[in-house]
Tab-separated table of C-alpha atoms and ligand atoms in Angstrom:
chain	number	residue	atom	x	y	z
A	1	UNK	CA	5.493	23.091	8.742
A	2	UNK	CA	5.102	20.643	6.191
A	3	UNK	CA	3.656	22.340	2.726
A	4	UNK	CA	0.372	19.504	3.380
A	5	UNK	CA	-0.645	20.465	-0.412
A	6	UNK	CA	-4.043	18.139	-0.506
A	7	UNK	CA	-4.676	15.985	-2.637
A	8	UNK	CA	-6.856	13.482	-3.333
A	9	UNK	CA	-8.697	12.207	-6.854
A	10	UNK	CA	-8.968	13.580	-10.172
A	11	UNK	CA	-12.588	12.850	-11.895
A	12	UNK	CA	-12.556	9.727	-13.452
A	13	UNK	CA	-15.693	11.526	-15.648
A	14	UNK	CA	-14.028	14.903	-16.831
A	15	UNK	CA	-11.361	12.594	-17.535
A	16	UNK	CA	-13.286	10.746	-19.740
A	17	UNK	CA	-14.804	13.587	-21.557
A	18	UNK	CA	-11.329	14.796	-22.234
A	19	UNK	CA	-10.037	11.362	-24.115
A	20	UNK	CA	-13.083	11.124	-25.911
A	21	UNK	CA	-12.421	14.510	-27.040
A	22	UNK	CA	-8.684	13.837	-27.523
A	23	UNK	CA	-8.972	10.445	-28.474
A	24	UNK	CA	-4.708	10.525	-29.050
A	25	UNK	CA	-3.829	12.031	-25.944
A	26	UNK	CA	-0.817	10.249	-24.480
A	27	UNK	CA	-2.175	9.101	-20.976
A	28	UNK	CA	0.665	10.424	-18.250
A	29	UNK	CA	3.050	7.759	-16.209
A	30	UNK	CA	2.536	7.981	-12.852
A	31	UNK	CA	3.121	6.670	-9.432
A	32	UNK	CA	1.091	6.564	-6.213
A	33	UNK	CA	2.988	5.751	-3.144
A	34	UNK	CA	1.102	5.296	0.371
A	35	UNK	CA	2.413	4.508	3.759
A	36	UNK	CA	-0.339	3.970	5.974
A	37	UNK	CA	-3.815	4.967	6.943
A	38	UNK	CA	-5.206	5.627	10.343
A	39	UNK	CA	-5.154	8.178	13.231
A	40	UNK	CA	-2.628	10.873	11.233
A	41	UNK	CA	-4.253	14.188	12.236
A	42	UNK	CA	-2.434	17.520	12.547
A	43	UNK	CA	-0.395	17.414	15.822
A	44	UNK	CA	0.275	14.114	15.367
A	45	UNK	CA	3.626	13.972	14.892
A	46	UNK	CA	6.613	16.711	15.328
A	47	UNK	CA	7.224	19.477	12.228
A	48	UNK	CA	10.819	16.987	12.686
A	49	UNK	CA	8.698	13.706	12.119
A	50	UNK	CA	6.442	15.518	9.045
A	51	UNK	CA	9.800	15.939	7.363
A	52	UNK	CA	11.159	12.503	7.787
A	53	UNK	CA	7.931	10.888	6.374
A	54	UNK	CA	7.898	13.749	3.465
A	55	UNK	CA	11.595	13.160	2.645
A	56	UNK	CA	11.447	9.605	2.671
A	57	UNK	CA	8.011	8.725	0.583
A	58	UNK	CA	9.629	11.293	-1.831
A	59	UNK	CA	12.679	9.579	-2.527
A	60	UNK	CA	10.181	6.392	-2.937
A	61	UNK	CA	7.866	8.442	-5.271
A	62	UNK	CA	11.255	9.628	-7.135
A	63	UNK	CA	12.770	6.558	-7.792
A	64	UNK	CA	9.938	5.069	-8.971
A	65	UNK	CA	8.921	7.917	-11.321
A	66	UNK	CA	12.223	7.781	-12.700
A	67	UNK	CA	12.025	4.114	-13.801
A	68	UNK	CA	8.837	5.343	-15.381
A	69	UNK	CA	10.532	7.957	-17.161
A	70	UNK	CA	13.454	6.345	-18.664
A	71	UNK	CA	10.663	3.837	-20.115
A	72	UNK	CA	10.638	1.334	-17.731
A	73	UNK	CA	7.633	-1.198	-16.348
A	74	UNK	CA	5.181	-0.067	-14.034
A	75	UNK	CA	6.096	-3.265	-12.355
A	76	UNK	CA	9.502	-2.408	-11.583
A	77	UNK	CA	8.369	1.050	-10.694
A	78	UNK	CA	6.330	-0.342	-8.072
A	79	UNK	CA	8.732	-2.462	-6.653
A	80	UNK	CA	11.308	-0.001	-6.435
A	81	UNK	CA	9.163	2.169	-4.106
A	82	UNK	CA	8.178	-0.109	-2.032
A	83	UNK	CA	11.412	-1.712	-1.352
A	84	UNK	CA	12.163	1.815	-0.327
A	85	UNK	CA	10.045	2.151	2.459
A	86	UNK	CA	10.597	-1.489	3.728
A	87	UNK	CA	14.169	-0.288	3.808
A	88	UNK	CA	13.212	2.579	6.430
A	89	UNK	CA	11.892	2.042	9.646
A	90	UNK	CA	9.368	4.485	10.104
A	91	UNK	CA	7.109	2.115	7.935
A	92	UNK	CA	5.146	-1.180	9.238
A	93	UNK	CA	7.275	-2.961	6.537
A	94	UNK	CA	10.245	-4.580	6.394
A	95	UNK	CA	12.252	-2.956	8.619
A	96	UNK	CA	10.330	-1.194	11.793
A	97	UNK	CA	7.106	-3.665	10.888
A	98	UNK	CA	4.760	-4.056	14.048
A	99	UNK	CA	5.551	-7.236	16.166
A	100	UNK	CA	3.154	-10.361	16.568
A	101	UNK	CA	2.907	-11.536	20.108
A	102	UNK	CA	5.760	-13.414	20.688
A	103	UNK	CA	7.815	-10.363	19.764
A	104	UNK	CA	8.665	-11.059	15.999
A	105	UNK	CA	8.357	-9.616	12.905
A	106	UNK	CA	6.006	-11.600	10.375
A	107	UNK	CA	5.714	-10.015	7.056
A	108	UNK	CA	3.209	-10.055	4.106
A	109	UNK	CA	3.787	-8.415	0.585
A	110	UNK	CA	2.318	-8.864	-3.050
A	111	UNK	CA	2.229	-7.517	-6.594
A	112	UNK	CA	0.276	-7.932	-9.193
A	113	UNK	CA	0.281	-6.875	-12.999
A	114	UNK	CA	-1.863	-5.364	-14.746
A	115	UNK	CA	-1.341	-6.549	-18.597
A	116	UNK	CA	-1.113	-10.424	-17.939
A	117	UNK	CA	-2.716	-10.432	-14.378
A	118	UNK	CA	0.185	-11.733	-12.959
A	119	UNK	CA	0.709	-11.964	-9.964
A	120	UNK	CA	3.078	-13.115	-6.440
A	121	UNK	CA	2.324	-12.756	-2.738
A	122	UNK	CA	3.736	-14.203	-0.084
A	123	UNK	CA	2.973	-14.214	4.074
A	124	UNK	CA	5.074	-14.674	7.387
A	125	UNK	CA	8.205	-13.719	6.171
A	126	UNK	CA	10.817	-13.652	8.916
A	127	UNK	CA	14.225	-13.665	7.417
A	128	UNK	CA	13.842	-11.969	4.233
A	129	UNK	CA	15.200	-8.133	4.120
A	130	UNK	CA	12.441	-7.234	1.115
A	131	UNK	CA	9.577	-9.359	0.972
A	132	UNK	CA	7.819	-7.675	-1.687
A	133	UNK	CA	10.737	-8.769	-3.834
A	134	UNK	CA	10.296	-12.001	-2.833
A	135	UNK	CA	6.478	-11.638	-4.094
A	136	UNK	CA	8.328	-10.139	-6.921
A	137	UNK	CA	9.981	-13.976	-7.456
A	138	UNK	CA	7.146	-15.750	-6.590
A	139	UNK	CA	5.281	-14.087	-9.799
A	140	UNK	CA	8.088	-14.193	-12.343
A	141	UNK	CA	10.214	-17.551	-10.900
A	142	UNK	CA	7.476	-20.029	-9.603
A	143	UNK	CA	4.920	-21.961	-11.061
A	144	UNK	CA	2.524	-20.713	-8.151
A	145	UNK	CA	1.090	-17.049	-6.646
A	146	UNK	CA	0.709	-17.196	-2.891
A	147	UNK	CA	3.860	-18.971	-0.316
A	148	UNK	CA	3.865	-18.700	2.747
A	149	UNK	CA	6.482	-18.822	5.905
A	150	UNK	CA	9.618	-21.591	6.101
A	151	UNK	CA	8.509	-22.857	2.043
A	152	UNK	CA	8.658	-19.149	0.672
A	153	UNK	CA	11.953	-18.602	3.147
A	154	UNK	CA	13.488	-21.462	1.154
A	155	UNK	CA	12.618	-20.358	-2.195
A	156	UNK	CA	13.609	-17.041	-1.302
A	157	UNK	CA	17.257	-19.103	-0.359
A	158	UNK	CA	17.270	-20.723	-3.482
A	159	UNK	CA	16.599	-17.635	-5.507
A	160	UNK	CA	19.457	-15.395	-3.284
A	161	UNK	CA	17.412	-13.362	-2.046
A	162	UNK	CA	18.631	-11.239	1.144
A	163	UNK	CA	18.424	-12.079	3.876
A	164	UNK	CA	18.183	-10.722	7.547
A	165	UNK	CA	18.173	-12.002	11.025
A	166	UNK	CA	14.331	-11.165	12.451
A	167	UNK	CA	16.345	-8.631	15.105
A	168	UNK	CA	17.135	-6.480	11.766
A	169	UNK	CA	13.529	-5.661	11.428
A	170	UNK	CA	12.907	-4.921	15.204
A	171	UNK	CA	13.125	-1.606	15.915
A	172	UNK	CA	12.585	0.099	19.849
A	173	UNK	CA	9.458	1.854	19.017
A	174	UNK	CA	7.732	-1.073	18.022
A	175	UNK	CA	8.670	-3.046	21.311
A	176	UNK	CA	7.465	-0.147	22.838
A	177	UNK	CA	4.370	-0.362	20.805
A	178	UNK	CA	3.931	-3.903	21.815
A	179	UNK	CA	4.644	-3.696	25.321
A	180	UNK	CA	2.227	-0.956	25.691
A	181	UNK	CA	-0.579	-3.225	23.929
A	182	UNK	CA	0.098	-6.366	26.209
A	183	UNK	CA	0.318	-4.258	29.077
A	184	UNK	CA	-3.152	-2.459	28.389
A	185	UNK	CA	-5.192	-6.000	27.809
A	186	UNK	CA	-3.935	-9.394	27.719
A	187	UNK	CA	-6.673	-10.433	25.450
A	188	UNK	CA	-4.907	-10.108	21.593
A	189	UNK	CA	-8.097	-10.014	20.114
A	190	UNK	CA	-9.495	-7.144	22.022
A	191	UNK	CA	-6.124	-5.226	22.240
A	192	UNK	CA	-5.674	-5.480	18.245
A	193	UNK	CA	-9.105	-3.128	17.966
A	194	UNK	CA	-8.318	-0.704	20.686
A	195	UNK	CA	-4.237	-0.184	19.131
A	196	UNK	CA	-5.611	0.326	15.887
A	197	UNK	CA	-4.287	3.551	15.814
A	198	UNK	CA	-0.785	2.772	16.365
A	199	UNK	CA	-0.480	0.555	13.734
A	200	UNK	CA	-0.769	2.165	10.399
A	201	UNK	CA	2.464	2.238	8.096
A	202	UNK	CA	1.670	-0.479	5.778
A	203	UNK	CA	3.488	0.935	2.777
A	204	UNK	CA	1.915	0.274	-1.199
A	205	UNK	CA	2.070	1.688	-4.547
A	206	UNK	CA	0.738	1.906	-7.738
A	207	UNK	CA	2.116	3.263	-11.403
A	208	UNK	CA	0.955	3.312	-14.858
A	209	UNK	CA	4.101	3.032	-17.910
A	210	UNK	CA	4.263	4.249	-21.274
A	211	UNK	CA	2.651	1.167	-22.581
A	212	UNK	CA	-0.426	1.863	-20.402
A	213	UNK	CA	0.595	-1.253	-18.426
A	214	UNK	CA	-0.814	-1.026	-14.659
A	215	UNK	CA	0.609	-2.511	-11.495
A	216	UNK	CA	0.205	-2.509	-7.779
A	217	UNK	CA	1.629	-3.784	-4.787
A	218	UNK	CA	1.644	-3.674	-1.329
A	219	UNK	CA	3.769	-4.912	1.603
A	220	UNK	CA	2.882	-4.783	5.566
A	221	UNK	CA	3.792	-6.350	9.283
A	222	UNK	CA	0.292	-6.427	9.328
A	223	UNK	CA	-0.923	-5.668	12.744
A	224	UNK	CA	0.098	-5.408	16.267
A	225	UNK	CA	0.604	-8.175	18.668
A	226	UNK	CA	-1.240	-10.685	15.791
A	227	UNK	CA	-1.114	-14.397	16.360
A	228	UNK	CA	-2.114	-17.675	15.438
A	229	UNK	CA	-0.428	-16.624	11.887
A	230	UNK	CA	-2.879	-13.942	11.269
A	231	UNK	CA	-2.397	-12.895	7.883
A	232	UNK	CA	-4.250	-10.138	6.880
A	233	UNK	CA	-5.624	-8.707	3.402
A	234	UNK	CA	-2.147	-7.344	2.080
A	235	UNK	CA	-0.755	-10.227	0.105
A	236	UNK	CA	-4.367	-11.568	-0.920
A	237	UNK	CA	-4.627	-10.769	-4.465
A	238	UNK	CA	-8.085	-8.757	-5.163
A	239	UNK	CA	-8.312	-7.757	-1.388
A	240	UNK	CA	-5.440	-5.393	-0.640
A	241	UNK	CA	-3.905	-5.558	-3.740
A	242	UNK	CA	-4.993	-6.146	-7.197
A	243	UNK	CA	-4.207	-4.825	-11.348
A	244	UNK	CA	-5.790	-4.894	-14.566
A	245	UNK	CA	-5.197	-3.079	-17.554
A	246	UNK	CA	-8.992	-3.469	-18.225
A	247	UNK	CA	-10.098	-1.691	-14.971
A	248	UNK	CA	-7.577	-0.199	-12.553
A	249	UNK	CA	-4.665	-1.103	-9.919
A	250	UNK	CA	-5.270	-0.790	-6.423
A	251	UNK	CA	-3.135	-0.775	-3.295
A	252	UNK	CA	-4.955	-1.279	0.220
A	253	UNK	CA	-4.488	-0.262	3.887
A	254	UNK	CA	-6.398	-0.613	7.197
A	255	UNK	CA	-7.752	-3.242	9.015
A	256	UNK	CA	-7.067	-6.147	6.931
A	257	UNK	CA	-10.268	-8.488	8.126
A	258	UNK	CA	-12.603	-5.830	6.496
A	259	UNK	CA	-10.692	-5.564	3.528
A	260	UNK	CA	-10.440	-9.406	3.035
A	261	UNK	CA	-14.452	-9.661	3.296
A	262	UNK	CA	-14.919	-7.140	1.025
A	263	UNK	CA	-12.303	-7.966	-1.370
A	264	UNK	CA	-11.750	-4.406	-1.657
A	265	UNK	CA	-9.433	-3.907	-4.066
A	266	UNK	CA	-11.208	-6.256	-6.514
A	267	UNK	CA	-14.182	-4.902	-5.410
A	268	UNK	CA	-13.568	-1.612	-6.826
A	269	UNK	CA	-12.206	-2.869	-10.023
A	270	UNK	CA	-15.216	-5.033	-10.479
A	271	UNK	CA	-17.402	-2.086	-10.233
A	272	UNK	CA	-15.224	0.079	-12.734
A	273	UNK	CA	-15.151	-2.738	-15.455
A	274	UNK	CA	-19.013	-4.050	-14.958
A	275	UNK	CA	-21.277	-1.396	-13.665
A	276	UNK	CA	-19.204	1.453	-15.362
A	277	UNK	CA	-18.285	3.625	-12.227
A	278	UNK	CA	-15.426	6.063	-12.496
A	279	UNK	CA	-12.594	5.240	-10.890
A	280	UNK	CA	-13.520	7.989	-8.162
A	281	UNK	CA	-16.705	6.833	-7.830
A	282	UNK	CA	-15.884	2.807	-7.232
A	283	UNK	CA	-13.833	3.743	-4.520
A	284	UNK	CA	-15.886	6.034	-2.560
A	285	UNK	CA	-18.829	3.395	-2.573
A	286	UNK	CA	-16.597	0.866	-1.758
A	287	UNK	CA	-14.275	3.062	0.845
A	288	UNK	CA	-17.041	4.879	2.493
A	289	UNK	CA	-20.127	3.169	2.219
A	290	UNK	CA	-18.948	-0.650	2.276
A	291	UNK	CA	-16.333	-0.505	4.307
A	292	UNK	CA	-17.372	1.739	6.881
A	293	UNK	CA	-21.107	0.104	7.109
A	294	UNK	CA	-18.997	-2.958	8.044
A	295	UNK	CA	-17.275	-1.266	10.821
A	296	UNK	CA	-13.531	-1.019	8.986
A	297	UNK	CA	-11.204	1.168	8.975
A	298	UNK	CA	-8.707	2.063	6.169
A	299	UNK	CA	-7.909	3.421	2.789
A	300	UNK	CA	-6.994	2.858	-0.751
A	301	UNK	CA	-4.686	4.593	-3.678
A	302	UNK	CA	-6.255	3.800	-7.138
A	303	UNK	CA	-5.502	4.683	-10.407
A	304	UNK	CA	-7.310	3.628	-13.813
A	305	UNK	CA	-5.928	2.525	-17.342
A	306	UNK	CA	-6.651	6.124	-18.732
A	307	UNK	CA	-4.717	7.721	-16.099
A	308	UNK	CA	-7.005	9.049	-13.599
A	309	UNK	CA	-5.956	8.725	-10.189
A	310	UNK	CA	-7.592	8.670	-6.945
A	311	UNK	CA	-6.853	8.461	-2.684
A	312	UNK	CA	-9.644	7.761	-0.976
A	313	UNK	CA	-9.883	6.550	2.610
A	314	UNK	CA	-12.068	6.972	5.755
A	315	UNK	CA	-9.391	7.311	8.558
A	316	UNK	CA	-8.400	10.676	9.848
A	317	UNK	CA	-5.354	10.239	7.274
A	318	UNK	CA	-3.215	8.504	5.350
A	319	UNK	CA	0.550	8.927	4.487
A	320	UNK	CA	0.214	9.123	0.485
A	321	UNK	CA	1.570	10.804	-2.855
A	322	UNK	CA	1.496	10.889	-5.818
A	323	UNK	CA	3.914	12.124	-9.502
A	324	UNK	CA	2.663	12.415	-12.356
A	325	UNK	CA	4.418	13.599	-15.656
A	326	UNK	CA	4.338	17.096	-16.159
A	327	UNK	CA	3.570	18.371	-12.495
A	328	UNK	CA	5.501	17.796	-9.163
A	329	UNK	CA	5.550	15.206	-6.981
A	330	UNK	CA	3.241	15.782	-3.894
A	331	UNK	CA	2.889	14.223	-0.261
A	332	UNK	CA	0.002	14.721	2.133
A	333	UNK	CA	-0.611	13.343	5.533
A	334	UNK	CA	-3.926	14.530	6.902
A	335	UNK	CA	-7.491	14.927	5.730
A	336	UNK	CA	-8.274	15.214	2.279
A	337	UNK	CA	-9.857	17.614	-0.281
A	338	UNK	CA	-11.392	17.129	-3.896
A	339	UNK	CA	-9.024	17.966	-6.546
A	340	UNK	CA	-9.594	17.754	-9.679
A	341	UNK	CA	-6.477	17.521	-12.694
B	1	LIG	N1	-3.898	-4.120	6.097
B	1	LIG	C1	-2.827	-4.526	6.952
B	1	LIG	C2	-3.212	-5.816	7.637
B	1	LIG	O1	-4.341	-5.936	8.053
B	1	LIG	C3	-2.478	-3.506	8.009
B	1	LIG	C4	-2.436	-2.081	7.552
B	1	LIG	O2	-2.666	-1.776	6.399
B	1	LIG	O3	-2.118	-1.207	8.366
B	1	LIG	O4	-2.375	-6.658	7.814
């Protein structure tokens, strides 16, 4: 049985009581990976699935922490996670994303930066084997933050990025996944609320450097048997994604409408930076009391320019971990419990 060691925020105010008392104190890299929120309760999966999610958000957690280590960008650290998990399928991302209707994968993935509040996103990705790189591109190589479908597709040619047939990202469980939804209701609208819990696996990260430089990022399918080109909040900048060194970065999953009308992740920063909230505090009003007034489902991973760090979501669970320097790296599932660094 998967060692479930709980975890979920440090206190944004002890932590502040310790750097005013240690005004030198080197804050700690670290990386927060997460790979879904939703229905993820105990018996969910097999003790054979638990290990496949723990072994493969650790290597994602590990590589990133290691660009951290050897000095590198938080940037880079995020993006190396993530393109991990795209890369596996048991992730809505990249490959093994949930289908749209008509039986393709569309993808949507963005990062932002913390110390110039830079930032790339891109939506309905088709061809492209790791869109957040190509968000990655967007922010560094184009004059512009957001493309979307054949336009970022033909940057993403121009640039060499790789690229994929949409079969690639198709894998049997999600057919499955969408043949149950159309077969339950025909309606998409209705069917997209009652599979809610079959869709989470959006995949997203964020990491503080040695410089103190924050950045986050996040990269999804989005959700089952969307249409119309639904694009959902994950590569809006300050609703499922959003940095800044000033405040905190912020990675988002759930149900994407909620978290665009809320502008979550922004949403929580704002409150950090202009009403003075800790870190923990911003995204519990924001998590439980905004969000779930509204009726949404989902989660966040947060963590602040001094270093405190924070999960907080109001599904049964979330996939999630989190390394920090000096202690282990750690991966939960289910529910979670206060703990306190
Ligand atoms: N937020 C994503 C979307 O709405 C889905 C998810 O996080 O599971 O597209």
């Amino acid at each position: 049985m998967l060692p479930c060691s709980l975890l979920s925020c440090n206190d944004g105010k002890t932590e502040r009581k310790n750097s005013e008392n240690t005004m030198s104190e080197k804050i700690p890299i670290t990386i927060l990976i997460h790979g879904g929120a939703g229905e993820i309760k105990p018996g969910f999966l097999t003790e054979e699935q638990e290990l496949d999610y723990e072994i493969k958000l650790k290597e994602a957690l590990d590589a990133g922490y290691l660009i951290l280590e050897k000095g590198g960008e938080a940037t880079e650290a995020v993006i190396s996670a993530i393109k991990i998990l795209e890369d596996s399928p048991l992730f809505n991302a990249g490959k093994g994303a949930v289908l749209s209707h008509d039986g393709q994968v569309s993808m949507d993935a963005s990062i932002m930066q913390g110390k110039d509040l830079n930032a790339g996103a891109v939506s309905g990705i088709k061809h492209i084997k790791n869109p957040i790189l190509l968000a990655q591109l967007v922010m560094d190589k184009s004059d512009h933050v957001f493309l979307s479908g054949e336009g970022a597709e033909e940057f993403a040619l121009e640039n060499q990025l790789e690229q994929e047939t949409n079969d690639y990202f198709i894998t049997p469980k999600r057919w499955l996944q969408l043949k149950n939804v159309l077969g339950e209701d025909s309606t998409h609208i209705k069917s997209i609320e009652s599979k809610m819990d079959d869709k989470h696996g959006t995949v997203g990260c964020v990491a503080i450097d040695e410089n103190g430089n924050l950045a986050a990022g996040t990269s999804t399918g989005g959700m089952v048997n969307k249409k119309y080109g639904r694009i959902g909040d994950s590569p809006i900048i300050g609703a499922g994604t959003f940095a800044d060194n000033s405040s905190c970065a912020i990675s988002a999953t759930g149900h994407g409408e909620y978290f665009i009308r809320l502008s979550i992740a922004r949403n929580i920063a704002d409150l950090i930076k202009y009403k003075g909230l800790s870190l923990s505090e911003a995204s519990k009003e924001v998590i439980q009391n905004q969000l779930a007034d509204l009726g949404g489902t989902g989660g966040i991973i947060a963590i602040d320019s001094k270093g405190n760090y924070c999960f907080e979501f109001n599904t049964p669970g979330m996939y999630r971990g989190v390394k920090t320097e000096g202690k282990e790296g750690r991966v939960s599932f289910y529910e979670k419990t206060n703990e306190v660094r």
